[in-house]
Coordinates of C-alpha atoms in Angstrom, one line a residue:
X1 CA -106.1 -32.4 8.8
X2 CA -108.6 -34.9 10.3
X3 CA -109.3 -38.2 8.7
X4 CA -112.9 -37.2 8.1
X5 CA -113.0 -34.4 5.7
X6 CA -111.0 -31.1 6.1
X7 CA -111.2 -30.9 9.9
X8 CA -111.1 -27.1 9.8
X9 CA -111.5 -25.1 13.0
X10 CA -114.1 -22.3 13.4
X11 CA -111.2 -19.8 13.0
X12 CA -110.2 -21.3 9.7
X13 CA -113.7 -21.3 8.4
X14 CA -114.1 -17.6 9.6
X15 CA -110.9 -16.7 7.7
X16 CA -112.2 -18.3 4.6
X17 CA -115.3 -16.1 4.7
X18 CA -113.3 -13.1 5.5
X19 CA -111.1 -13.7 2.4
X20 CA -114.3 -14.0 0.3
X21 CA -115.8 -10.8 1.8
X22 CA -112.5 -8.8 1.3
X23 CA -112.4 -10.0 -2.3
X24 CA -116.0 -8.9 -2.9
X25 CA -115.2 -5.5 -1.5
X26 CA -112.2 -5.0 -3.7
X27 CA -114.0 -6.4 -6.8
X28 CA -117.0 -4.0 -6.1
X29 CA -114.9 -1.0 -5.6
X30 CA -112.2 -1.5 -8.3
X31 CA -113.3 -4.0 -10.9
X32 CA -117.1 -3.9 -11.3
X33 CA -117.3 -0.3 -12.2
X34 CA -114.9 -0.9 -15.1
X35 CA -116.8 -3.8 -16.3
X36 CA -120.2 -2.1 -15.9
X37 CA -118.9 0.7 -18.3
X38 CA -118.1 -1.9 -21.0
X39 CA -121.0 -4.5 -20.7
X40 CA -124.7 -4.4 -20.3
X41 CA -125.9 -5.0 -16.8
X42 CA -128.0 -8.0 -17.6
X43 CA -125.0 -9.7 -19.3
X44 CA -122.8 -9.1 -16.2
X45 CA -125.6 -10.6 -14.1
X46 CA -125.8 -13.7 -16.3
X47 CA -122.1 -14.2 -16.6
X48 CA -121.7 -13.9 -12.8
X49 CA -123.6 -17.2 -12.4
X50 CA -121.7 -19.3 -15.0
X51 CA -118.5 -19.9 -13.0
X52 CA -120.2 -20.6 -9.7
X53 CA -122.6 -23.0 -11.2
X54 CA -119.7 -25.0 -12.7
X55 CA -117.8 -24.7 -9.5
X56 CA -120.5 -26.0 -7.2
X57 CA -120.4 -29.6 -8.4
X58 CA -116.6 -29.6 -9.2
X59 CA -115.4 -28.4 -5.8
X60 CA -116.5 -31.2 -3.6
X61 CA -115.3 -33.8 -6.2
X62 CA -111.9 -32.2 -6.4
X63 CA -111.7 -32.0 -2.7
X64 CA -112.5 -35.7 -2.4
X65 CA -110.0 -36.6 -5.1
X66 CA -107.2 -34.6 -3.2
X67 CA -108.1 -36.4 0.1
X68 CA -108.1 -39.8 -1.7
X69 CA -104.6 -39.1 -3.2
X70 CA -103.5 -38.2 0.3
X71 CA -104.9 -41.3 1.8
X72 CA -103.0 -43.4 -0.8
X73 CA -99.7 -41.6 0.1
X74 CA -99.3 -39.8 -3.1
X75 CA -99.1 -36.3 -1.6
X76 CA -96.7 -37.3 1.2
X77 CA -98.5 -35.1 3.8
X78 CA -98.5 -31.9 1.6
X79 CA -102.3 -31.8 1.4
X80 CA -102.7 -28.6 3.4
X81 CA -101.6 -26.1 0.7
X82 CA -103.6 -27.6 -2.2
X83 CA -106.8 -27.8 0.0
X84 CA -106.3 -24.3 1.3
X85 CA -105.9 -22.9 -2.3
X86 CA -108.9 -24.8 -3.5
X87 CA -111.0 -23.7 -0.5
X88 CA -109.9 -20.0 -0.7
X89 CA -110.2 -19.9 -4.4
X90 CA -113.6 -21.4 -4.5
X91 CA -114.8 -19.0 -1.8
X92 CA -113.3 -16.0 -3.6
X93 CA -115.0 -17.0 -6.8
X94 CA -118.4 -17.6 -5.3
X95 CA -118.3 -14.5 -3.0
X96 CA -117.2 -12.2 -5.7
X97 CA -119.4 -13.3 -8.5
X98 CA -122.5 -14.1 -6.6
X99 CA -122.0 -11.2 -4.2
X100 CA -121.7 -8.8 -7.1
X101 CA -125.2 -10.0 -8.3
X102 CA -126.7 -7.8 -5.6
X103 CA -125.1 -4.7 -7.4
X104 CA -126.4 -5.8 -10.8
X105 CA -129.9 -6.5 -9.5
X106 CA -129.9 -2.9 -7.9
X107 CA -128.8 -1.4 -11.2
X108 CA -131.4 -3.4 -13.2
X109 CA -134.2 -2.3 -10.8
X110 CA -133.2 1.3 -11.0
X111 CA -133.0 1.2 -14.8
X112 CA -136.5 -0.4 -15.0
X113 CA -138.2 1.8 -12.5
X114 CA -136.7 5.0 -14.0
X115 CA -138.6 4.3 -17.2
X116 CA -142.0 4.1 -15.4
X117 CA -144.3 7.1 -15.0
X118 CA -143.8 8.8 -11.6
X119 CA -140.5 7.1 -11.4
X120 CA -139.1 9.4 -8.6
X121 CA -141.8 8.3 -6.2
X122 CA -141.7 4.6 -7.1
X123 CA -137.8 4.5 -7.0
X124 CA -137.6 5.1 -3.3
X125 CA -140.2 2.3 -2.6
X126 CA -138.6 -0.1 -5.1
X127 CA -135.1 0.5 -3.6
X128 CA -136.3 0.1 0.0
X129 CA -138.1 -3.2 -0.8
X130 CA -135.0 -4.5 -2.6
X131 CA -132.7 -3.5 0.2
X132 CA -135.0 -5.1 2.8
X133 CA -135.2 -8.3 0.7
X134 CA -131.4 -8.4 0.3
X135 CA -130.9 -7.9 4.1
X136 CA -133.3 -10.8 4.7
X137 CA -131.4 -13.1 2.3
X138 CA -128.1 -12.1 3.8
X139 CA -129.4 -12.8 7.3
X140 CA -130.9 -16.1 6.5
X141 CA -128.3 -17.6 4.2
X142 CA -125.6 -18.3 6.8
X143 CA -128.3 -20.0 8.9
X144 CA -129.5 -22.2 6.0
X145 CA -125.9 -23.0 5.0
X146 CA -125.0 -23.9 8.4
X147 CA -128.1 -26.1 8.8
X148 CA -127.3 -27.9 5.5
X149 CA -123.7 -28.4 6.6
X150 CA -124.8 -30.0 9.8
X151 CA -127.3 -32.2 8.1
X152 CA -124.5 -33.3 5.7
X153 CA -122.1 -34.1 8.5
X154 CA -124.8 -35.9 10.4
X155 CA -125.8 -38.1 7.5
X156 CA -122.3 -38.6 6.3
X157 CA -121.4 -40.5 9.5

């Protein structure tokens, strides 16, 4: 690890996102349908935000704490595994829970539109607009995240 932050390569960052995406795929196929049978969709959506909102401020502080312990020699060079577990765990949590929000929004929209008059005609339009908006968000978010990361690295130095 580099002395300034994690010092991860592009490949390591890619593997992190791959793990998050794979976790979301498994969750969407195997876990989400079981949860959706037992809980209202809006409650799933709300609870999908709770853990990530807690994790966002905790993750960088925990990472900084681990790096500080390593700098003091308390971890005796064994920092790689705890940081990898923290990183992959945070990525899995955020990818699975916030990624599944796309599913719940789709279900909420379908439920709402199905109750409107002439719902069959409106459902196609609503779904196409939602899918287009989701695609735009998924296309822009890596660019925004990368830009914020670059700004953070630039001003950190």
